[in-house]
Coordinates of C-alpha atoms in Angstrom, one line a residue:
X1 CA -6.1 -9.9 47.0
X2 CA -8.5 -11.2 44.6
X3 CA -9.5 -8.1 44.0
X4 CA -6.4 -6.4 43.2
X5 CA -5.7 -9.1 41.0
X6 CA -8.7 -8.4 38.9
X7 CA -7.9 -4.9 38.6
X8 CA -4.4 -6.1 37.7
X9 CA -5.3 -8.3 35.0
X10 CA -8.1 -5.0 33.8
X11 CA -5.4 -2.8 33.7
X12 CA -2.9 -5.0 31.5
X13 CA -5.6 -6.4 29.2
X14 CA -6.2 -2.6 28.9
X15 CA -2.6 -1.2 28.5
X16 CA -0.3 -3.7 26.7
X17 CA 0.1 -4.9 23.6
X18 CA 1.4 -8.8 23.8
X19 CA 1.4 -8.9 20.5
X20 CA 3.7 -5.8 19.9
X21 CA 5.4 -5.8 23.7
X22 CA 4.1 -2.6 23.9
X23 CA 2.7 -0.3 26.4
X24 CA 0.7 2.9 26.9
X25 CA 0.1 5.4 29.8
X26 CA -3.8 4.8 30.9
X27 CA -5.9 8.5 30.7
X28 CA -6.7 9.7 34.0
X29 CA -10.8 8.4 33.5
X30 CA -9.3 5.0 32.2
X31 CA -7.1 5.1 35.9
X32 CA -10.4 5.8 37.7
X33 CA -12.2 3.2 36.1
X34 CA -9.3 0.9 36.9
X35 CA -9.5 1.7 40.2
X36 CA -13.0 1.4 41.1
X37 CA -14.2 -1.1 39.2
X38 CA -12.2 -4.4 39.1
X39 CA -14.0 -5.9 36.3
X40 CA -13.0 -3.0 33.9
X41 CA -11.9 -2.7 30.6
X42 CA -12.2 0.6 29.1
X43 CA -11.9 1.5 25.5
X44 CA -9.0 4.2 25.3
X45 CA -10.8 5.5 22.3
X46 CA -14.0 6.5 24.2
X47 CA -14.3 9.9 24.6
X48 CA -18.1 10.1 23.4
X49 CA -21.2 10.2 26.2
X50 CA -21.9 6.7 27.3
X51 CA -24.6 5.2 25.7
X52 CA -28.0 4.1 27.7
X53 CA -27.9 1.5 29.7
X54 CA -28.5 -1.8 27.6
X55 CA -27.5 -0.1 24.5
X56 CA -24.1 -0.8 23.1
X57 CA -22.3 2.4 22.0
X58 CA -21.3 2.4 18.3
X59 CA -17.4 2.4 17.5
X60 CA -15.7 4.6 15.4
X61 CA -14.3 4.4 11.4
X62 CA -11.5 5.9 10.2
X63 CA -11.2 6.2 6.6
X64 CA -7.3 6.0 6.0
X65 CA -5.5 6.7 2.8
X66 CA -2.7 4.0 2.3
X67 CA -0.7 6.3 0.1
X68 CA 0.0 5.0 -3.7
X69 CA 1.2 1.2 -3.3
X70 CA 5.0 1.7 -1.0
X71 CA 4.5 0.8 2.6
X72 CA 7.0 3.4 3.4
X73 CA 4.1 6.0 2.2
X74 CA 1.4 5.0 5.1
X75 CA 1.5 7.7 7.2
X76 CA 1.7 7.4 11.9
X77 CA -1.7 8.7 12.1
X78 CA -2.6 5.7 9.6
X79 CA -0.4 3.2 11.4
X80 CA -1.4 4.3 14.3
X81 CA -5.4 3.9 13.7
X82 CA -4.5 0.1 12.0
X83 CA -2.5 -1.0 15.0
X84 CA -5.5 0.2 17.5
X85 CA -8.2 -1.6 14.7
X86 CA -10.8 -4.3 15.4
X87 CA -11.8 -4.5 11.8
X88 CA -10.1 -3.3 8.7
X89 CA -11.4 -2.8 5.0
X90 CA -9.2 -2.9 2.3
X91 CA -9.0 -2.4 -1.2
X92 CA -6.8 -4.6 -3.1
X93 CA -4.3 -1.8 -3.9
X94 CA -4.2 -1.1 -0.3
X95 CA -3.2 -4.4 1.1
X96 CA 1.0 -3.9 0.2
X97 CA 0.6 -1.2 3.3
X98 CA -0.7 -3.3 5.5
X99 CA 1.3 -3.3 8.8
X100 CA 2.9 -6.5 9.2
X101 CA 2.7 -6.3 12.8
X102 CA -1.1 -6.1 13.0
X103 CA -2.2 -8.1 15.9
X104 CA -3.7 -11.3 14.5
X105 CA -7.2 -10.5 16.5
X106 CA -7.4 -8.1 13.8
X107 CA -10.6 -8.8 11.4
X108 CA -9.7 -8.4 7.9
X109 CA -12.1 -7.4 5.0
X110 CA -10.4 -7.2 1.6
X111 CA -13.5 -5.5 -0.7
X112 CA -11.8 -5.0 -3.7
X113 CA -10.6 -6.7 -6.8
X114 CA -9.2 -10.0 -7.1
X115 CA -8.5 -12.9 -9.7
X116 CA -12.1 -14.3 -11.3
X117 CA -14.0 -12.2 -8.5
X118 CA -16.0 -8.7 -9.5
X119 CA -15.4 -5.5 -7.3
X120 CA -17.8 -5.7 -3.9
X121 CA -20.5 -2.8 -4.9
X122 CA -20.2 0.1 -3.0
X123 CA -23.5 -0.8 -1.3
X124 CA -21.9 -3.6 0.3
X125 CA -19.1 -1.7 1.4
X126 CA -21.0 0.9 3.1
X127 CA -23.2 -2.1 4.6
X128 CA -20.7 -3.4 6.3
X129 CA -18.9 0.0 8.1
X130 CA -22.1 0.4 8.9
X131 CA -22.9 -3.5 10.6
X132 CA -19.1 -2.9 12.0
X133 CA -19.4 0.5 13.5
X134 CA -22.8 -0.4 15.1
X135 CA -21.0 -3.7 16.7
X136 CA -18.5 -1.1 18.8
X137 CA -15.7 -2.5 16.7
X138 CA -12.7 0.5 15.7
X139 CA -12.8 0.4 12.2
X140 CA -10.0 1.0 9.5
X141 CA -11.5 1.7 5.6
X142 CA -7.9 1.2 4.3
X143 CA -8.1 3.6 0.3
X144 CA -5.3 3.6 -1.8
X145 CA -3.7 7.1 -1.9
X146 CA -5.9 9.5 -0.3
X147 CA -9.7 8.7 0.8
X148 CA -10.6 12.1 -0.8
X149 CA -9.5 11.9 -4.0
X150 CA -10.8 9.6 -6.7
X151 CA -11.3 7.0 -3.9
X152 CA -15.4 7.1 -3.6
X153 CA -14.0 8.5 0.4
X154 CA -16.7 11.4 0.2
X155 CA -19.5 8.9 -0.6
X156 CA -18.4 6.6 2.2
X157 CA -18.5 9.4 4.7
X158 CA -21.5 10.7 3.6
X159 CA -23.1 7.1 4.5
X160 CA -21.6 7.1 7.8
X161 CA -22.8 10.7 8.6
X162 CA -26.6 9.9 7.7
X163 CA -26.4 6.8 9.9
X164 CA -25.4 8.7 13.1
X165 CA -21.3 6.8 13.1
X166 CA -18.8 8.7 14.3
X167 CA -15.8 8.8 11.6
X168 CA -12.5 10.0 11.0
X169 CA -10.3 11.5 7.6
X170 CA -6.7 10.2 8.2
X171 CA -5.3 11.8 4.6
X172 CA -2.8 9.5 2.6
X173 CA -0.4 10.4 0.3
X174 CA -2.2 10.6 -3.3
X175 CA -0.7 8.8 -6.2
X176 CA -1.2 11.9 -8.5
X177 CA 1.9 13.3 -6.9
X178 CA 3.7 10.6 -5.3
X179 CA 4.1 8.3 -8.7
X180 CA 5.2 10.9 -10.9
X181 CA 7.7 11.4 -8.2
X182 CA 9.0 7.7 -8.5
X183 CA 9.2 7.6 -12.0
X184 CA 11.5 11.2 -11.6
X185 CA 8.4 13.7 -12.7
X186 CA 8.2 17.1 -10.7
X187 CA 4.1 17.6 -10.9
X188 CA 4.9 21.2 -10.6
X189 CA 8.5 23.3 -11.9
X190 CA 9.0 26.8 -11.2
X191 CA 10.0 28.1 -14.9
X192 CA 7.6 25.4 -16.3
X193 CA 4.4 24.4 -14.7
X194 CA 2.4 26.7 -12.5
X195 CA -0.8 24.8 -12.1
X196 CA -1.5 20.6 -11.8
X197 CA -4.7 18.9 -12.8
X198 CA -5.9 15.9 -11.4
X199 CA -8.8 14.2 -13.6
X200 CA -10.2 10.8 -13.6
X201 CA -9.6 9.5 -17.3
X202 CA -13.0 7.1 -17.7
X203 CA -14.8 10.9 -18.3
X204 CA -13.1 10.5 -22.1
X205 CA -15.1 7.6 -22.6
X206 CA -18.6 9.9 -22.1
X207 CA -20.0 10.2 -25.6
X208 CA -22.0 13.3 -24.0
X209 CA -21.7 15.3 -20.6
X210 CA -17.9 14.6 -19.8
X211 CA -17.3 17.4 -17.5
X212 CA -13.5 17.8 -18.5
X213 CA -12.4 20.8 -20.5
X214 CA -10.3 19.1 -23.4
X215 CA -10.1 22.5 -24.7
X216 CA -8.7 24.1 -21.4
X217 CA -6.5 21.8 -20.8
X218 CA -5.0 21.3 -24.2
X219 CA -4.4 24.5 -24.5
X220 CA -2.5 25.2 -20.7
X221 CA 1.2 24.7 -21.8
X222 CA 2.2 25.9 -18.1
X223 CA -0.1 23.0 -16.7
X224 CA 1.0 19.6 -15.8
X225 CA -2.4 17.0 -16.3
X226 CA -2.4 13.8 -14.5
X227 CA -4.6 10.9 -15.1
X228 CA -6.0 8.4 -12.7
X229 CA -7.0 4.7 -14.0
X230 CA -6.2 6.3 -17.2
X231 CA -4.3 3.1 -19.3
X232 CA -7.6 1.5 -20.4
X233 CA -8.9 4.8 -22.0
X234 CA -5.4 6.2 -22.5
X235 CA -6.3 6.3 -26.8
X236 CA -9.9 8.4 -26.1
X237 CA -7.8 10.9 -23.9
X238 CA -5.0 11.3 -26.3
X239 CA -7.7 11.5 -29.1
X240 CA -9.5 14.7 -27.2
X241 CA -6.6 16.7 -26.4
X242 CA -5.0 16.6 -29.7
X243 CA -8.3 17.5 -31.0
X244 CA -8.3 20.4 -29.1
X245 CA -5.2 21.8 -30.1
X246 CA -2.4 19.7 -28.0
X247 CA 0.7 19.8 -29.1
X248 CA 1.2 15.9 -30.4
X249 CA 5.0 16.3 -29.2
X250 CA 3.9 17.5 -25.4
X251 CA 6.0 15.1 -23.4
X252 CA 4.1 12.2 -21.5
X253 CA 4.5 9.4 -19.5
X254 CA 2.7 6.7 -18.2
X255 CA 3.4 4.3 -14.8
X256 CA 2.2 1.1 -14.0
X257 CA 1.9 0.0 -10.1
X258 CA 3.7 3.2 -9.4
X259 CA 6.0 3.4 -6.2
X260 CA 6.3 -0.5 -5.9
X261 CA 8.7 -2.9 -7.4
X262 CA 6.7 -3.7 -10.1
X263 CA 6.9 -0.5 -11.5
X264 CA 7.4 -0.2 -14.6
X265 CA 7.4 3.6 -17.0
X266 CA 6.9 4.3 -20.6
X267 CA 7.9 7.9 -21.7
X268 CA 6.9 9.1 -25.4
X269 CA 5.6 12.1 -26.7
X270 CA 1.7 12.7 -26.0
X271 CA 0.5 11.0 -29.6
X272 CA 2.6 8.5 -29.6
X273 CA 2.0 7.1 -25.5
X274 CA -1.0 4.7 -26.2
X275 CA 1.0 3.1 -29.0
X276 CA 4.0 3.3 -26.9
X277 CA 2.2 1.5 -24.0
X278 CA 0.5 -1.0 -26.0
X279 CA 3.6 -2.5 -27.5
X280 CA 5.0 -2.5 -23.4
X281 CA 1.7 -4.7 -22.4
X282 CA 1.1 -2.4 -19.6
X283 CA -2.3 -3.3 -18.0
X284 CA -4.2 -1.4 -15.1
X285 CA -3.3 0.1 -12.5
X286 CA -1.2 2.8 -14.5
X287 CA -1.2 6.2 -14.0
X288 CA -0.3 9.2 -16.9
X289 CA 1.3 12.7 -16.8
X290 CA 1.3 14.8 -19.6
X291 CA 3.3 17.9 -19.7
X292 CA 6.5 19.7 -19.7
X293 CA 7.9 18.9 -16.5
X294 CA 8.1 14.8 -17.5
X295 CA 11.2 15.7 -20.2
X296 CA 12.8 16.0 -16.5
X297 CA 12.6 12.4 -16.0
X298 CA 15.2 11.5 -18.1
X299 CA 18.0 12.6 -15.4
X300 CA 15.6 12.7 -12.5
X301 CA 15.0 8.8 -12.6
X302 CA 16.1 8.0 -9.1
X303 CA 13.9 5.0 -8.0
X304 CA 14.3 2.6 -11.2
X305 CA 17.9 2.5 -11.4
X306 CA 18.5 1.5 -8.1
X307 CA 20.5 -1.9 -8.2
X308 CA 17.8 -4.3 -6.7
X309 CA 14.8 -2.1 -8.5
X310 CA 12.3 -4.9 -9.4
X311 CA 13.1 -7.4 -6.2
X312 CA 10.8 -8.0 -3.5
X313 CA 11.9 -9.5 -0.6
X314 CA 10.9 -11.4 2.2
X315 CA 12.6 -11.3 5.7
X316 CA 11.7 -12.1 9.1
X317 CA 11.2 -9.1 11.3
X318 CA 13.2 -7.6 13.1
X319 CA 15.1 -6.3 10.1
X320 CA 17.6 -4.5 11.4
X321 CA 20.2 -2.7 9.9
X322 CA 20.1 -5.2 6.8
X323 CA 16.5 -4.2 6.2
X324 CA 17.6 -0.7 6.2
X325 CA 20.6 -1.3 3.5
X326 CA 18.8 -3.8 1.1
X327 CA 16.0 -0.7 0.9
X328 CA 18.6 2.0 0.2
X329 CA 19.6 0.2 -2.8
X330 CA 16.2 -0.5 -4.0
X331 CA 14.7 -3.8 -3.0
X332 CA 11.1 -3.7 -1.7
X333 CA 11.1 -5.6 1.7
X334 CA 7.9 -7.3 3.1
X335 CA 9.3 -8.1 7.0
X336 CA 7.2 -10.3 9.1
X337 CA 6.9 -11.9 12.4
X338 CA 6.8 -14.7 13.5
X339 CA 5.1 -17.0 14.1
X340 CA 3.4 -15.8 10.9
X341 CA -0.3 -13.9 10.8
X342 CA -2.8 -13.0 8.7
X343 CA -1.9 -9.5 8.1
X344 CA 1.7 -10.4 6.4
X345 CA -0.1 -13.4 4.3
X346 CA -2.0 -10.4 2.6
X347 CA 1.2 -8.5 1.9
X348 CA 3.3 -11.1 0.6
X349 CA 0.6 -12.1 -1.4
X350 CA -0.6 -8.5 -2.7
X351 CA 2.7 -8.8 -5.6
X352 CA 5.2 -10.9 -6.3
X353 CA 7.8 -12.1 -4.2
X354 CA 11.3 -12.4 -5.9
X355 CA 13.7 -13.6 -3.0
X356 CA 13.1 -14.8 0.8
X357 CA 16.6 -13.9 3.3
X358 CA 17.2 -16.2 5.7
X359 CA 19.8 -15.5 8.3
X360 CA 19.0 -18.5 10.5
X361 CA 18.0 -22.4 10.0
X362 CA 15.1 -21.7 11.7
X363 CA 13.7 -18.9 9.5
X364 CA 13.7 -21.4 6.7
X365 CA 11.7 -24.1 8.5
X366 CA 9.4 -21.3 9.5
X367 CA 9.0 -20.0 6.3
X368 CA 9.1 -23.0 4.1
X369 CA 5.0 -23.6 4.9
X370 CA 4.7 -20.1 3.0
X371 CA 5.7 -21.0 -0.2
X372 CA 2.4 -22.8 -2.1
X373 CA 1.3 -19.1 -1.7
X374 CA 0.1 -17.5 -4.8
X375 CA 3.1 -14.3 -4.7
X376 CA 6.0 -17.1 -4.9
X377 CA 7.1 -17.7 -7.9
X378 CA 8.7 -21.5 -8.3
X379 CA 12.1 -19.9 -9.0
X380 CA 12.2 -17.4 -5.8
X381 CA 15.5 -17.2 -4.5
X382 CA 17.0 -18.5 -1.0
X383 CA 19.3 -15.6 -0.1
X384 CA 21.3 -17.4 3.2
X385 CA 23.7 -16.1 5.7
X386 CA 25.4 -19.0 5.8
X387 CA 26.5 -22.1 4.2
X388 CA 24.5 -24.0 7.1
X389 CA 21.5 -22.4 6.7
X390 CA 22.0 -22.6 2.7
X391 CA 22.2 -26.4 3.2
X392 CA 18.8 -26.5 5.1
X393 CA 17.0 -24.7 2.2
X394 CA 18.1 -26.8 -0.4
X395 CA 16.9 -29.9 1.9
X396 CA 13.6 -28.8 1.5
X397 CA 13.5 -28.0 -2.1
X398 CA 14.2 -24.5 -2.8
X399 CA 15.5 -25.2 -6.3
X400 CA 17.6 -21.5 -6.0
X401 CA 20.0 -20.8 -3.3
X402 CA 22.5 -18.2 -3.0
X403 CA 24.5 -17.5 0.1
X404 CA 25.2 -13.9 0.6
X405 CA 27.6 -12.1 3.5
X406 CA 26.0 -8.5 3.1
X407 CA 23.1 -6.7 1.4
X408 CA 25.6 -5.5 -1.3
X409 CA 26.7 -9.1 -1.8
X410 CA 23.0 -9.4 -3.7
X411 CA 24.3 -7.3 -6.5
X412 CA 27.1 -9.7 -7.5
X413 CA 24.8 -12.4 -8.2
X414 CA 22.1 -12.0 -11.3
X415 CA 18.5 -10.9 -10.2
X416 CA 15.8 -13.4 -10.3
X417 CA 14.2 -14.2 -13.4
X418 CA 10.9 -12.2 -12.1
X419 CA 13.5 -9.1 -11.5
X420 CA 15.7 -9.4 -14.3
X421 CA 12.7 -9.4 -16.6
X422 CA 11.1 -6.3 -15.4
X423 CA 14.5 -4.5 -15.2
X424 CA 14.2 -4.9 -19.0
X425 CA 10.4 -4.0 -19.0
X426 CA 11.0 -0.8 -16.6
X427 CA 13.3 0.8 -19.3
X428 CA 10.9 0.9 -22.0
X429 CA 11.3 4.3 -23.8
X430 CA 10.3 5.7 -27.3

C-alpha cells in the first residue's frame, strides 16, 4: 500500500496543477515511468536522450514574443510555454503580458529597464539562459513583440546554439503591425500601399555607414515605412527623407505605448511630426508610420474612442462576464488571484493603475495591502458593487469611492484624474 501511495503522490505531483486546478493526460512513457518506478517524477517536456548517469540533462528555453504591450496579444503557444516555466526573463515592455495565473514557484527575472537602473548587457542576459538552461530549469525569454524582429532574438539564439541548449522560436505579434492597427493605420491598403518597411530608426543617427536607403524610401509613394524606438531620433529621420525628396505633406503618425491604455497618437504631416510630438511630451516607447495609408486613421480610430480608453483596472479573477463587458468598452483589465503572487505584482506595476473593482468586502481587505505599490496612484478609484462593500473601502482610506451596478454604470461617473488626462493627451492632432 505504501507503494501505491508513492506512485500516487508521483503521478499527481506530475499531472496537476494546484495552483491552476488543472490537469493533464500523462504520455504513455510518463505512465510507464509511473508505473514502475514509485519514486518518479518525469518531466513532460523530456523527449531528448537521457543524459549519462550523474550528469544532469540541460532544460529547454523558449524565446517568446509577448506581442506589442496588450495581454490579449500573447499568443497559446506563449501562454502555454509560461504556464509550464521554471524560470522566466523579461524585458520591461514584456511584463503587462505576463500571465496572472503563473504559478508562484515560478522564478522571475526582469532584465530590462527600470527607474534609476541601466539595461542588463546582453552578456548578462545570455549568461543567465545559459546558467538556467544548464540547471534543467524550462525557460521563458519573454521579448516584446516578436523575438525576431528588432528584439536582439537572433543573437540570443545564436548563444544558445554554440553552447549545445536546446531552444525554441514561439513568434509574437510584432508591434510594426499591431500598433498601427490600434491607432486605426492599415500597414498595407490595396489602392495605396503595396510594400511595408520595417527599420530601426537609431541608423539616422549614423554620421557614416547607415545601412537605410533614405533615398529608396523617400521616393516609394506606394510604401508604408514604420519605425521602431523611433521618437528620440524622430527629427534625424524626418531630416533624411525630406532630404531625399519626401514629400513634406506625406501623412505620419507617431504612437506611444501602443496597444495599452496609455496609448496615446499624434498625427501630422511627415515635416511637421517631430514638432508635433515635441509639443505632446511624448517620451519613448513610441513607434512611427509614415505614409499614405495613416490619412485612414481619421475614421478608422477604433481603440481610442472607446468610453473607458485610458483606464486600467484591477479586479480579482475570476472576471467573468463583467471582465468581458468593461473590455468591450475599452478598459484595460489586469485580473488576479488570490491570494496575490508575484507574477500579477509585476503587471499591476508594469503601468498605471486607474481604478480597483471590488464586488465583495473581502476583495477590499485583500487588496488594500496592494496599494503602497508604485502603479497606484493616490487618487485610484474604488469601483464597489455595493454600498456595503463601498463602506468598507472608505474605512480603510480609499479617498475615491464610487459604487457601480454594471460595467456601463462606469461611464456615468467622470474617469479618474490619470484617465481623464490622457483622454485629453490621446487626441492630440495637428
Amino acid at each position: 500500500r505504501a507503494e501505491q501511495a508513492a506512485r500516487y503522490d508521483a503521478f499527481f505531483e506530475g499531472t496537476v496543477d494546484p495552483d491552476r486546478l488543472t490537469a493533464r493526460v500523462p504520455v504513455a512513457s510518463e505512465a510507464a515511468a509511473y508505473l514502475s518506478d514509485p519514486h518518479s517524477s518525469p518531466d513532460p517536456d523530456d523527449c531528448a536522450p537521457a543524459a549519462p548517469s550523474g550528469e544532469r540533462r540541460a532544460g529547454l528555453v523558449s524565446l517568446v514574443g509577448a506581442g506589442p504591450g496588450d495581454a490579449g496579444l500573447l499568443t497559446i503557444r506563449g501562454r502555454q510555454r509560461l504556464l509550464r516555466a521554471d524560470a522566466v526573463v523579461y524585458d520591461r515592455l514584456a511584463a503587462t503580458a505576463l500571465p496572472t495565473d503563473l504559478p508562484a514557484r515560478v522564478e522571475l527575472h526582469c532584465v530590462g529597464k527600470q527607474a534609476n537602473r541601466h539595461p542588463v548587457p546582453q552578456e548578462e542576459i545570455s549568461a543567465l539562459l545559459l546558467r538556467l538552461a544548464r540547471g534543467g530549469k524550462r525557460v521563458v525569454r519573454l521579448k516584446g513583440g516578436d523575438p525576431f524582429v528588432f528584439g536582439r532574438g537572433g543573437e540570443e539564439a545564436e548563444h544558445l546554439a554554440r553552447a549545445g541548449i536546446r531552444f525554441e522560436i514561439v513568434p509574437g505579434v510584432t508591434a510594426g503591425v499591431a500598433v498601427p492597427a490600434y491607432a486605426g493605420v492599415p500597414v498595407t491598403h490595396r489602392r495605396e500601399a503595396a510594400r511595408v518597411s520595417f527599420l530601426t530608426a537609431h541608423e539616422a543617427t549614423k554620421s557614416s555607414g547607415s545601412r537605410q536607403r533614405w533615398d529608396l524610401l523617400a521616393a516609394d509613394r506606394h510604401a508604408t515605412i514604420v519605425g521602431y524606438m523611433g521618437v528620440t531620433v524622430l527629427g534625424q529621420v524626418v531630416e533624411h527623407l525630406l532630404a531625399a525628396g519626401m514629400d513634406p505633406a506625406t501623412p505620419s503618425v507617431m504612437v506611444h505605448q501602443g496597444t495599452t491604455s496609455r496609448q496615446q497618437v499624434v498625427r501630422s504631416p511627415v515635416a511637421g511630426l517631430p514638432d508635433a510630438v515635441a509639443r505632446a511630451n511624448l517620451t519613448p516607447p513610441g513607434l512611427f508610420v509614415i505614409g499614405p495609408t495613416v490619412r485612414h486613421a481619421e475614421h478608422l480610430d477604433w481603440f481610442g474612442t472607446r468610453p473607458l480608453m485610458g483606464e486600467r483596472l484591477v479586479l480579482v479573477a475570476p472576471a467573468g462576464g463583467l471582465g468581458e463587458e468593461l473590455d468591450l468598452l475599452g478598459a484595460e483589465l489586469v485580473e488576479v488571484p488570490l491570494p496575490m503572487t508575484p507574477a500579477p505584482r509585476v503587471v499591476i506595476d508594469a503601468l498605471p493603475v486607474t481604478g480597483c473593482v471590488f464586488r465583495s468586502v473581502e476583495e477590499v481587505d485583500a487588496m488594500d495591502e496592494e496599494r503602497d505599490r508604485a502603479a497606484w496612484d493616490p487618487g485610484v478609484v474604488a469601483w464597489c458593487r455595493d454600498d456595503r462593500v463601498a463602506e468598507r473601502a472608505r474605512e480603510l482610506g480609499w479617498r475615491s469611492v464610487e459604487v457601480f451596478d454594471t460595467a456601463e454604470s462606469l461611464l456615468a461617473a467622470p474617469p479618474s484624474g490619470c484617465a481623464a488626462k490622457l483622454l485629453s493627451d490621446n487626441r492630440t492632432r495637428c
